[in-house]
Amino acid sequence: MRSEDIAKLAGVSRSTVSRVINNYPNVPETTKAKVLRVIEQYQYEPNSFARALAGKRTDTIGLFAISMNEKENATRIYQNSYFAPIVDLVVDTANARGFYVLIHTVYSPGDFQKIKQAFLQKRIDGGILVGTQKDIELVRELVSQDAPLVLIDYDVSEVIAERLNKNHLAIINSMDYEGTAEAIEYLISLGHQEIGILKGRMSTFSGRERYAAFESTLLNHGLTLRQDYVLEGEFLKETAYVETEKLIKRGKLPTALFCSNDDMAIAAMEAFAKHGIHIPNDISIIGFDDTQLASTISPKLTSVRLPIDDMAKSAVEKVIGLCNNEEASFSNVSFPTRLVIRDSCKLIV
Amino acid sequence: MRSEDIAKLAGVSRSTVSRVINNYPNVPETTKAKVLRVIEQYQYEPNSFARALAGKRTDTIGLFAISMNEKENATRIYQNSYFAPIVDLVVDTANARGFYVLIHTVYSPGDFQKIKQAFLQKRIDGGILVGTQKDIELVRELVSQDAPLVLIDYDVSEVIAERLNKNHLAIINSMDYEGTAEAIEYLISLGHQEIGILKGRMSTFSGRERYAAFESTLLNHGLTLRQDYVLEGEFLKETAYVETEKLIKRGKLPTALFCSNDDMAIAAMEAFAKHGIHIPNDISIIGFDDTQLASTISPKLTSVRLPIDDMAKSAVEKVIGLCNNEEASFSNVSFPTRLVIRDSCKLIV
DNA sequence: CTGAAAGCGCTTACAG
DNA sequence: CTGAAAGCGCTTACAG
């Protein structure tokens, strides 16, 4: 069933069928109704490729999940508590707006080619990039072609410094700096003076932000930052576990440990438990991300909730807006985090 | 950059460029090399829509996640421990085979239309349907058009009984019946004689299979099936929690409880914990699915592991095979589960 | 081995 | 208001 067939059945030309389908104003209600009836009856759907080829959009956006850390179990990206809700919200929001979502994972630099391809082959109108280690050169190439692009969790100053073409570009972040500061302030308000940190991967924007906020909040309060309380966790459970055990073996513990994500917080809790160190009585723990596990483990973990829902929804709105040319050509929005207080931190007297 | 441009630059015709791109045998190495060099140099990618329109495939498969249970938090489908790994494996497997994945969620019967549309608009070469309550009428419509289709977790006898056109159709299942039987046999081998069940949603294939296996394994061993030990859990945490509390209030407990999924097992554990009933000393618990949480909670949950990886990978292989017409027109494969023994079941003496 | 031409199924100025 | 025609960028018999 092609538009030609519909045209014949309705006694009009293909042009008119097309006008009806695309809701052009200059077609009288009666012809419109006539055509629509036939379309309805035969469940006609215009061929999306022919449409796109003839100049219409594809009504498809790309969602590219980048995970290039060899240490992570690379084949489990959508089970990750960070990616999963993003997929959820992006797909739902896009679907609700009548867009399809093409989803692709990037595990190696070679896979970046696939992102470019999706654009060059005109498979998508725009794309959302999420995950660690976005390749600035790829981004440069994409934006130089005016491909509508949204970056989630990206350092804006890098974009500025690199003098990227900022047309059709949007950047979505969470306010990790402020969120971390709030968490540390909370610990301080409980009376903690000796606070340690499990750092995230410093090659990521969020890893750097969380550490920077930790450092400056301590300094602002005149607290000392002991280097043996600074653990390189790299956002990974295994690394965090090992580092925590090293800390324990060194003898002296901080009274509180800020963990740059929940995975590491849980690993630390396991390490402490194994050595008979009780949470929160012996040491207070605070996580980041507020994953599902945070409220499930015992004791329940106090954590900083990431505004993933807002970020994902906003990313879709932005990319659709950019495709429609109804968005300002460059935007940069950050959503606030929220400290969720549970049972893993203790008041010091 | 169009094939025409490449042709000019390489000093050949569009036909030849096309032949090179599609790897036709009848083009000499030297012309091939000449053309490839230009393609390389300009990073040319053929327009996917023009290709598809001219008869080539789209190299895209659809993944449709169906979740129509109003009680579930419908907007969280990809965070579900069942869907998330399927998305993972489907996307990865498809990407590795050079296919893109179009992903769409179905929350209401109206959304089914979107699946049909994706096919009618020729956006995809084939599709994978996963989730509860697949609409048999939709499936009938799709298969009647010979759309390559793979159904995950679907009752084969229904397909047979409904006399569907089985061309270009494949069905992938897990061996829930055998898995459940193994779990119950295990409990019996530990000495349990009074075994209860938290049932899944009986409108789903897996819900029915798991219950049927429970029932017949008890009977096979001459054990009685007490109706007050049969709880309607509907696969939901909340329902399971309420039903477990009712069981507790009734006074007499079974010595073991088989839960048709881990979510319900965890809810039951919470209910028992609240009433001071100890696991596994007072009651043994066994779950199904072996989700991430099973190995995290305390005590660690014994559970039946679903072969989700095999299922998802196989689904992609099947759908690609069907698109290539290299698969038998109908197939039906089931993968075995595996009982993962942890700490939630006790030997009875 | 290779090019000219038709065709895939739409949209959109253009002309009326 | 509406149709004939050109064009989107490919592929593929067809002819040579």
XYZ file of C-alpha atoms (C1' of nucleotides) in Angstrom:
730
model
C 0.000 0.000 0.000
C 1.572 3.238 -1.219
C 0.363 6.802 -1.250
C -0.447 6.287 -4.935
C -2.903 3.518 -4.029
C -4.541 5.623 -1.386
C -4.798 8.453 -3.894
C -6.595 6.277 -6.439
C -8.977 4.865 -3.874
C -9.805 8.328 -2.624
C -10.024 9.777 -6.098
C -7.302 12.378 -5.593
C -3.610 12.771 -6.438
C -0.586 11.692 -4.444
C 0.071 15.332 -3.703
C -3.201 15.644 -1.902
C -2.655 12.477 0.072
C 0.683 13.837 1.141
C -0.878 17.128 2.149
C -3.419 15.327 4.280
C -0.791 13.179 5.949
C 1.364 16.155 6.751
C -1.591 18.159 7.927
C -1.188 21.003 5.505
C -3.726 23.759 5.988
C -4.786 24.208 2.387
C -6.971 21.170 2.011
C -10.746 21.364 2.559
C -12.314 19.301 5.303
C -14.323 17.166 2.910
C -11.365 15.970 0.807
C -9.365 15.550 3.963
C -12.058 13.341 5.475
C -12.310 11.328 2.282
C -8.605 10.631 2.225
C -8.390 9.912 5.937
C -11.177 7.366 5.663
C -9.238 5.386 3.061
C -6.013 5.660 5.057
C -7.825 4.427 8.121
C -9.492 1.597 6.306
C -6.294 0.210 4.856
C -4.157 1.020 7.894
C -1.826 2.816 5.586
C 1.501 4.040 6.994
C 3.802 6.109 4.802
C 7.187 4.508 4.220
C 9.506 6.244 6.642
C 12.493 5.977 4.339
C 10.761 7.539 1.395
C 9.614 10.362 3.624
C 13.035 10.949 5.055
C 14.575 10.787 1.620
C 12.146 13.357 0.326
C 13.216 15.791 2.968
C 11.255 14.982 6.065
C 12.898 14.101 9.304
C 13.408 10.611 10.585
C 11.661 11.206 13.901
C 14.386 9.126 15.466
C 16.950 10.169 18.014
C 20.089 8.280 18.897
C 21.040 7.367 22.438
C 24.714 6.472 22.729
C 25.957 4.967 25.950
C 29.702 5.236 26.297
C 31.562 2.923 28.616
C 35.230 2.598 27.893
C 36.598 1.565 31.229
C 38.256 -1.761 30.686
C 37.969 -2.641 34.336
C 34.224 -2.459 34.378
C 32.209 -5.344 33.182
C 31.674 -3.689 29.885
C 28.838 -5.874 28.766
C 26.566 -4.804 31.560
C 26.035 -1.187 30.860
C 22.250 -1.088 30.987
C 22.174 -2.864 34.313
C 24.229 -0.075 35.705
C 22.226 2.042 38.118
C 23.256 5.146 36.222
C 22.459 4.095 32.663
C 19.315 2.097 33.318
C 17.136 4.997 34.450
C 18.504 7.142 31.656
C 17.427 4.575 29.097
C 14.059 4.418 30.810
C 13.380 8.089 30.770
C 14.892 8.812 27.382
C 12.884 6.091 25.675
C 9.675 7.026 27.441
C 9.983 10.738 26.907
C 10.945 10.335 23.271
C 8.175 7.819 22.606
C 5.656 10.113 24.205
C 6.765 12.884 21.859
C 6.369 10.589 18.868
C 10.059 9.849 18.411
C 11.764 6.524 18.067
C 15.018 5.837 19.866
C 18.002 4.175 18.254
C 20.226 2.855 20.979
C 23.893 2.016 20.665
C 26.725 1.237 23.041
C 30.305 2.383 22.694
C 32.895 0.166 24.342
C 35.976 1.167 22.401
C 37.236 4.213 20.527
C 36.487 2.345 17.295
C 32.815 2.285 18.183
C 32.735 6.052 18.052
C 32.643 5.610 14.312
C 29.167 4.165 14.755
C 27.915 7.399 16.206
C 29.221 9.358 13.263
C 27.789 6.792 10.911
C 24.344 7.051 12.413
C 24.433 10.758 11.642
C 26.061 10.482 8.229
C 23.680 7.767 7.150
C 20.914 10.081 8.270
C 19.450 7.453 10.546
C 18.753 9.955 13.285
C 17.752 13.590 13.587
C 19.853 14.148 16.681
C 21.758 12.333 19.366
C 22.307 12.087 23.092
C 25.717 11.082 24.415
C 25.989 9.734 27.905
C 28.767 8.023 29.807
C 32.374 8.486 30.624
C 35.153 9.646 28.404
C 33.397 11.362 25.581
C 35.897 11.925 22.856
C 36.250 15.655 22.391
C 37.372 15.139 18.804
C 34.272 13.185 17.971
C 32.153 15.862 19.519
C 34.016 18.449 17.505
C 33.360 16.576 14.283
C 29.709 16.088 15.048
C 29.026 19.655 16.025
C 30.975 20.936 13.051
C 28.322 19.318 10.892
C 25.591 20.967 12.897
C 24.280 17.631 14.096
C 21.884 18.304 16.985
C 23.691 16.937 19.985
C 23.101 16.685 23.709
C 25.887 15.740 26.100
C 25.042 14.430 29.545
C 27.625 14.954 32.280
C 30.135 17.010 30.390
C 32.523 19.695 31.467
C 31.260 22.923 29.958
C 34.568 24.699 30.365
C 36.160 22.100 28.144
C 33.658 22.853 25.412
C 34.364 26.532 25.803
C 38.123 26.119 25.929
C 38.147 23.853 22.913
C 36.209 26.481 21.026
C 33.704 24.024 19.726
C 31.053 25.172 17.368
C 28.215 25.422 19.820
C 25.436 25.380 17.300
C 22.834 22.726 17.958
C 24.535 21.710 21.170
C 23.222 21.288 24.679
C 24.891 20.082 27.836
C 23.062 18.576 30.795
C 24.664 18.159 34.181
C 23.851 17.416 37.771
C 25.087 19.752 40.453
C 27.615 17.339 41.879
C 29.742 20.055 43.387
C 26.894 21.465 45.433
C 25.612 17.977 46.254
C 28.961 16.877 47.593
C 29.365 20.073 49.559
C 25.961 19.470 51.137
C 26.967 15.936 52.109
C 30.201 17.083 53.705
C 28.457 19.955 55.487
C 26.022 17.407 56.861
C 28.865 15.285 58.244
C 30.452 18.351 59.768
C 27.133 19.343 61.312
C 27.060 15.910 62.972
C 30.368 16.793 64.579
C 32.745 14.976 62.237
C 36.182 16.515 61.930
C 38.126 13.679 60.405
C 36.579 12.891 57.082
C 37.992 10.639 54.395
C 37.030 10.171 50.758
C 36.833 7.371 48.263
C 37.557 9.229 45.048
C 35.932 8.527 41.709
C 37.707 8.224 38.401
C 39.461 11.540 37.918
C 39.168 11.299 34.156
C 35.442 11.939 34.508
C 33.818 15.271 35.082
C 31.747 14.029 37.988
C 34.779 12.373 39.584
C 36.655 15.654 39.543
C 33.707 17.735 40.704
C 32.995 15.518 43.673
C 36.562 15.567 44.773
C 36.946 19.311 44.308
C 33.872 19.975 46.427
C 35.098 17.608 49.133
C 38.431 19.340 49.314
C 37.168 22.889 49.390
C 34.389 22.210 51.876
C 36.909 20.816 54.330
C 39.151 23.810 53.802
C 36.254 26.248 54.189
C 35.622 24.786 57.612
C 39.267 24.870 58.555
C 39.489 21.081 58.613
C 42.644 19.327 57.540
C 42.721 17.028 54.571
C 44.828 14.022 55.540
C 46.345 12.330 52.523
C 46.035 8.865 54.067
C 42.287 9.444 54.206
C 42.136 10.065 50.454
C 41.509 6.731 48.709
C 41.633 6.140 44.963
C 38.419 4.239 44.325
C 37.967 4.893 40.611
C 34.202 4.443 40.979
C 34.780 0.675 41.137
C 33.623 -1.735 43.825
C 36.726 -3.913 43.678
C 39.185 -1.037 43.875
C 37.212 0.559 46.674
C 37.201 -2.668 48.655
C 40.958 -3.061 48.357
C 41.635 0.576 49.248
C 39.335 0.397 52.244
C 41.135 -2.670 53.537
C 44.434 -0.834 53.156
C 42.999 2.045 55.150
C 41.890 -0.346 57.878
C 45.308 -1.981 58.030
C 46.978 1.401 58.403
C 45.301 1.537 61.798
C 43.830 4.982 62.274
C 40.376 5.539 60.752
C 38.558 8.766 59.969
C 35.225 9.165 61.766
C 33.415 9.481 58.466
C 34.013 8.393 54.879
C 32.499 10.143 51.876
C 32.226 7.762 48.915
C 32.011 9.229 45.427
C 29.390 6.685 44.443
C 27.130 4.094 46.080
C 28.934 1.136 44.567
C 32.087 2.129 46.395
C 30.154 2.939 49.563
C 28.739 -0.561 49.577
C 32.160 -2.088 48.950
C 33.544 -0.064 51.839
C 30.702 -1.228 54.071
C 31.520 -4.812 53.210
C 35.194 -4.288 53.956
C 34.420 -2.680 57.298
C 31.933 -5.407 58.179
C 34.526 -8.045 57.433
C 36.923 -6.442 59.890
C 34.304 -6.054 62.590
C 34.046 -2.303 62.167
C 30.497 -1.206 62.779
C 28.551 1.339 60.769
C 27.599 3.940 61.886
C 28.951 3.425 65.394
C 32.614 3.078 64.442
C 32.526 5.038 61.214
C 29.920 7.022 59.298
C 29.487 6.411 55.576
C 27.854 8.514 52.921
C 27.343 7.567 49.293
C 26.505 9.264 46.015
C 23.887 8.424 43.333
C 21.231 7.008 45.664
C 20.895 3.755 43.771
C 18.288 1.143 44.535
C 20.726 -0.732 46.755
C 21.229 2.264 49.026
C 17.799 1.801 50.564
C 18.048 -1.984 50.608
C 21.276 -2.755 52.393
C 21.644 -2.655 56.113
C 22.257 -0.158 57.547
C 20.444 1.888 54.946
C 22.869 4.181 53.212
C 22.695 7.960 53.381
C 23.378 9.134 49.849
C 23.208 12.053 47.457
C 20.443 11.527 44.938
C 21.259 12.289 41.338
C 18.502 14.064 39.370
C 18.733 11.471 36.638
C 15.063 11.729 35.754
C 15.246 15.448 35.208
C 18.454 15.079 33.263
C 17.175 12.386 30.937
C 13.876 14.111 30.304
C 15.590 17.370 29.695
C 18.055 15.738 27.318
C 15.207 14.497 25.153
C 13.404 17.825 25.216
C 16.619 19.566 24.257
C 17.503 17.270 21.407
C 13.996 17.443 19.970
C 14.056 21.195 20.381
C 17.374 21.381 18.574
C 16.023 19.233 15.742
C 13.048 21.554 15.430
C 15.325 24.569 15.548
C 13.160 25.924 18.303
C 15.853 25.760 20.964
C 18.524 28.341 21.461
C 21.551 27.016 19.683
C 23.534 26.409 22.844
C 22.328 25.651 26.312
C 23.772 24.295 29.456
C 21.526 23.244 32.291
C 22.359 21.678 35.628
C 19.883 20.024 37.974
C 20.210 19.970 41.742
C 20.946 16.834 43.736
C 19.278 15.981 47.021
C 20.781 14.548 50.190
C 18.773 11.504 51.294
C 19.454 10.898 54.954
C 19.209 7.316 56.185
C 21.001 5.287 58.833
C 24.686 5.220 57.927
C 25.830 8.403 59.643
C 26.121 9.015 63.375
C 26.130 12.131 65.520
C 29.496 12.580 67.220
C 29.434 13.877 70.783
C 28.452 13.748 -0.389
C 26.421 11.323 -2.516
C 27.379 8.248 -4.451
C 27.290 10.414 -7.553
C 30.052 12.614 -6.147
C 32.158 9.629 -5.239
C 31.616 8.257 -8.746
C 32.860 11.452 -10.361
C 35.903 11.685 -8.109
C 36.787 8.092 -8.831
C 36.075 8.386 -12.505
C 33.407 5.694 -12.582
C 29.606 5.504 -12.584
C 27.215 5.387 -9.654
C 26.537 1.782 -10.527
C 30.121 0.881 -9.905
C 30.259 2.766 -6.642
C 27.205 0.876 -5.540
C 28.782 -2.407 -6.545
C 31.863 -1.631 -4.530
C 29.851 -0.629 -1.473
C 27.782 -3.760 -1.620
C 30.786 -5.900 -2.234
C 29.652 -7.350 -5.510
C 32.043 -9.905 -6.946
C 32.166 -8.608 -10.479
C 34.384 -5.586 -9.977
C 38.164 -5.800 -10.505
C 40.460 -5.108 -7.607
C 41.946 -2.016 -9.187
C 38.660 -0.162 -9.731
C 37.512 -1.338 -6.341
C 40.628 0.098 -4.702
C 40.222 3.360 -6.603
C 36.651 3.781 -5.413
C 37.401 2.706 -1.857
C 40.165 5.267 -1.593
C 37.797 8.100 -2.467
C 35.153 6.757 -0.096
C 37.713 6.559 2.650
C 39.060 9.998 1.973
C 35.701 11.713 2.144
C 34.344 9.473 4.887
C 31.387 8.812 2.684
C 28.466 6.893 4.144
C 25.577 5.918 1.896
C 22.258 7.402 2.948
C 20.499 4.637 4.799
C 17.068 5.733 3.674
C 17.917 5.781 0.027
C 19.406 2.334 0.357
C 16.409 0.963 2.157
C 14.077 2.564 -0.331
C 15.960 1.014 -3.208
C 15.404 -2.394 -1.774
C 18.142 -2.960 0.730
C 17.391 -3.740 4.317
C 17.406 -1.244 7.118
C 19.868 -3.183 9.257
C 17.759 -2.227 12.214
C 15.830 -4.473 14.534
C 13.120 -3.395 16.924
C 13.124 -4.277 20.593
C 9.708 -3.842 22.146
C 9.372 -4.075 25.901
C 5.830 -4.699 26.979
C 4.729 -3.838 30.473
C 1.035 -3.453 30.908
C 0.582 -4.198 34.557
C -0.978 -1.123 36.055
C 0.256 -2.023 39.504
C 3.875 -1.967 38.527
C 5.741 1.251 38.369
C 5.319 1.412 34.655
C 7.912 4.062 34.057
C 10.761 1.968 35.351
C 10.861 -0.889 32.959
C 14.561 -0.802 32.095
C 15.559 -0.739 35.723
C 13.755 -3.989 36.125
C 16.155 -6.841 36.707
C 14.510 -8.789 33.929
C 14.466 -6.183 31.175
C 17.787 -4.511 31.872
C 19.998 -7.466 30.962
C 17.860 -8.169 27.938
C 18.420 -4.647 26.672
C 22.115 -5.086 27.361
C 22.547 -8.273 25.485
C 20.213 -7.454 22.646
C 21.894 -4.137 21.937
C 25.379 -5.583 22.220
C 24.718 -8.648 20.133
C 22.929 -6.676 17.468
C 25.596 -3.965 17.378
C 28.304 -6.578 17.060
C 26.478 -8.022 14.055
C 26.246 -4.577 12.481
C 22.619 -3.946 13.335
C 21.082 -0.955 14.991
C 18.410 -1.376 17.635
C 15.233 0.667 17.750
C 13.816 0.440 21.231
C 10.250 1.109 22.256
C 8.138 0.537 25.327
C 4.531 -0.558 25.380
C 2.563 0.480 28.424
C -0.951 0.298 27.067
C -2.820 -1.605 24.375
C -2.775 1.566 22.303
C 0.995 1.445 22.186
C 0.805 -1.834 20.317
C 0.009 0.279 17.311
C 3.565 1.576 17.502
C 4.957 -1.882 16.941
C 2.840 -2.334 13.860
C 3.805 1.109 12.670
C 7.499 0.392 12.984
C 7.004 -2.545 10.649
C 4.613 -0.842 8.249
C 6.815 2.208 7.991
C 9.623 -0.191 7.218
C 11.756 1.203 10.012
C 12.955 -2.229 11.034
C 13.769 -5.521 9.379
C 12.463 -7.557 12.274
C 11.390 -7.306 15.864
C 11.782 -8.843 19.294
C 8.860 -8.772 21.715
C 9.542 -9.206 25.378
C 7.418 -8.728 28.457
C 4.111 -9.759 29.833
C 0.815 -9.930 28.089
C 1.723 -10.020 24.477
C -1.397 -9.435 22.491
C -2.075 -12.549 20.447
C -4.028 -10.503 17.918
C -1.108 -8.185 17.341
C 1.168 -11.135 16.901
C -1.285 -12.616 14.457
C -1.339 -9.431 12.415
C 2.412 -9.137 12.385
C 3.090 -12.693 11.396
C 0.407 -12.595 8.745
C 2.540 -9.998 6.996
C 5.585 -12.214 7.292
C 7.351 -9.733 9.536
C 10.321 -11.506 11.110
C 9.391 -11.799 14.740
C 10.895 -13.254 17.887
C 8.846 -13.683 21.041
C 10.590 -14.053 24.371
C 8.736 -15.943 27.099
C 5.724 -17.038 25.151
C 3.512 -20.070 25.412
C 4.165 -22.145 22.317
C 0.969 -24.121 22.673
C -0.977 -20.895 22.370
C 0.725 -20.132 19.081
C -0.070 -23.609 17.877
C -3.639 -23.547 19.116
C -4.282 -20.159 17.589
C -3.041 -21.489 14.277
C -0.790 -18.558 13.671
C 1.142 -18.314 10.479
C 4.458 -19.499 11.770
C 6.537 -18.131 8.962
C 9.368 -15.931 10.123
C 8.585 -16.623 13.736
C 10.748 -17.778 16.606
C 9.966 -18.270 20.270
C 12.543 -18.182 23.036
C 11.870 -19.473 26.515
C 13.589 -20.418 29.712
C 12.932 -23.810 31.213
C 10.980 -22.497 34.157
C 9.137 -25.733 34.698
C 12.319 -27.740 35.099
C 13.964 -24.960 37.101
C 11.100 -24.822 39.549
C 11.017 -28.584 39.847
C 14.728 -28.557 40.643
C 14.206 -25.949 43.349
C 11.389 -27.919 44.947
C 13.355 -31.168 44.710
C 16.193 -29.396 46.469
C 13.915 -28.356 49.320
C 12.575 -31.867 49.584
C 16.116 -33.247 49.626
C 16.786 -30.973 52.601
C 13.933 -32.715 54.369
C 11.163 -30.194 53.804
C 7.667 -31.647 53.671
C 5.583 -28.532 54.163
C 6.315 -26.204 51.322
C 4.408 -23.063 50.427
C 4.468 -20.916 47.322
C 4.198 -17.267 46.453
C 2.606 -17.455 43.018
C 3.403 -15.165 40.125
C 0.881 -13.499 37.874
C -1.112 -16.318 36.355
C -1.756 -14.337 33.191
C 1.901 -14.813 32.284
C 3.430 -17.931 30.830
C 6.218 -18.044 33.377
C 3.776 -17.507 36.226
C 1.768 -20.509 35.124
C 4.789 -22.695 34.439
C 6.327 -22.061 37.814
C 3.115 -22.859 39.603
C 2.439 -25.977 37.579
C 5.902 -27.334 38.323
C 5.512 -26.593 42.015
C 2.220 -28.414 42.164
C 3.263 -31.498 40.275
C 6.611 -31.878 42.031
C 4.834 -31.964 45.372
C 2.367 -34.511 44.060
C 5.130 -36.628 42.555
C 6.665 -36.878 45.999
C 3.372 -37.639 47.655
C 3.388 -34.350 49.532
C 0.168 -32.507 50.190
C -0.484 -29.086 48.759
C -2.106 -27.033 51.520
C -4.249 -24.250 50.105
C -3.357 -21.876 52.934
C 0.273 -22.197 51.872
C -0.539 -20.999 48.354
C -0.165 -17.209 48.266
C -1.158 -14.954 45.383
C 1.886 -12.759 44.937
C 1.374 -11.583 41.354
C 5.136 -11.116 40.973
C 4.827 -7.909 43.008
C 6.745 -6.947 46.126
C 3.836 -5.157 47.757
C 1.342 -7.952 47.183
C 3.849 -10.536 48.354
C 4.528 -8.592 51.529
C 0.834 -8.356 52.380
C 0.197 -12.019 51.610
C 3.169 -13.105 53.684
C 1.918 -11.114 56.635
C -1.475 -12.771 56.264
C 0.242 -16.152 56.291
C 2.118 -15.227 59.444
C -1.076 -14.069 61.149
C -2.787 -17.338 60.298
C -0.325 -18.927 62.702
C 1.004 -22.105 61.168
C 3.954 -21.664 58.794
C 5.343 -24.042 56.187
C 8.981 -25.009 56.724
C 9.908 -23.634 53.316
C 8.502 -21.047 50.914
C 9.130 -21.113 47.184
C 8.805 -17.621 45.704
C 8.065 -17.278 42.007
C 10.510 -14.393 41.712
C 13.235 -12.722 43.773
C 11.302 -9.515 44.283
C 8.643 -11.447 46.142
C 11.241 -13.508 47.998
C 12.817 -10.326 49.291
C 9.444 -8.908 50.291
C 8.696 -12.135 52.152
C 12.057 -11.948 53.906
C 11.268 -8.430 55.017
C 7.864 -9.475 56.306
C 9.339 -12.413 58.226
C 12.121 -10.233 59.639
C 9.585 -7.725 60.862
C 7.766 -10.454 62.784
C 10.946 -11.868 64.248
C 10.875 -14.977 62.115
C 14.405 -15.983 61.258
C 15.672 -17.191 57.881
C 16.715 -19.937 57.382
C 16.286 -21.194 60.951
C 12.547 -20.690 61.185
C 11.707 -20.922 57.510
C 13.652 -21.607 54.316
C 13.187 -19.315 51.341
C 13.971 -19.843 47.699
C 13.629 -17.280 44.938
C 13.534 -17.205 41.145
C 15.461 -15.041 38.626
C 18.689 -14.692 40.626
C 18.721 -10.919 40.437
C 21.594 -8.797 41.662
C 19.887 -8.328 45.006
C 19.784 -12.071 45.679
C 23.498 -12.143 46.367
C 23.511 -8.838 48.220
C 20.845 -9.193 50.881
C 21.409 -11.016 54.087
C 21.030 -13.935 54.298
C 22.028 -14.443 50.696
C 19.115 -15.824 48.755
C 19.110 -19.220 47.092
C 17.518 -18.666 43.710
C 16.926 -20.120 40.270
C 19.010 -18.303 37.699
C 17.292 -17.366 34.492
C 19.366 -17.852 31.314
C 18.618 -14.308 30.242
C 21.925 -13.898 28.467
C 21.398 -16.946 26.323
C 17.835 -15.932 25.638
C 18.664 -12.406 24.576
C 21.602 -13.423 22.434
C 19.600 -16.150 20.815
C 16.729 -13.752 20.162
C 19.016 -11.482 18.194
C 20.579 -14.354 16.255
C 17.130 -15.639 15.435
C 15.716 -12.359 14.293
C 18.739 -11.629 12.123
C 18.562 -15.140 10.752
C 14.901 -14.687 9.945
C 15.625 -11.407 8.190
C 18.271 -13.137 6.113
C 15.934 -15.976 5.383
C 18.614 -18.328 6.562
C 16.667 -19.558 9.568
C 14.062 -22.252 9.456
C 10.768 -20.445 9.299
C 9.672 -21.486 12.755
C 11.745 -22.334 15.769
C 11.207 -22.676 19.427
C 14.143 -22.914 21.786
C 14.258 -23.107 25.555
C 17.319 -22.569 27.708
C 17.948 -24.277 31.021
C 17.907 -22.466 34.340
C 20.378 -23.122 37.125
C 19.798 -23.417 40.853
C 22.180 -21.114 42.729
C 22.466 -22.327 46.286
C 23.217 -19.711 48.935
C 22.238 -19.275 52.574
C 18.469 -19.047 52.732
C 17.608 -22.735 52.990
C 18.207 -25.012 55.940
C 18.537 -28.760 56.299
C 15.695 -30.183 58.360
C 16.544 -32.984 60.762
C 33.402 -5.613 -16.500
C 30.520 -1.192 -16.612
C 27.212 2.597 -17.671
C 22.376 4.579 -18.678
C 18.038 4.238 -17.042
C 14.215 2.874 -14.365
C 12.410 2.485 -9.987
C 11.875 2.507 -4.728
C 7.715 5.847 -2.225
C 7.537 9.865 -0.667
C 7.424 15.636 -0.644
C 7.233 20.053 -2.606
C 7.749 23.958 -5.475
C 5.276 25.140 -9.666
C 1.536 26.092 -12.449
C -3.097 26.510 -12.997
C -7.673 24.147 -3.820
C -5.142 20.446 -6.602
C -2.417 17.770 -10.017
C 1.880 16.767 -12.992
C 6.514 16.613 -12.502
C 10.966 16.841 -10.506
C 13.800 15.291 -7.049
C 15.612 12.938 -2.667
C 20.047 9.060 -3.064
C 20.373 4.832 -3.616
C 20.111 -0.304 -6.226
C 19.550 -3.355 -9.967
C 18.083 -5.579 -14.057
C 19.378 -4.549 -18.798
C 22.296 -3.952 -22.530
C 26.647 -3.830 -24.326
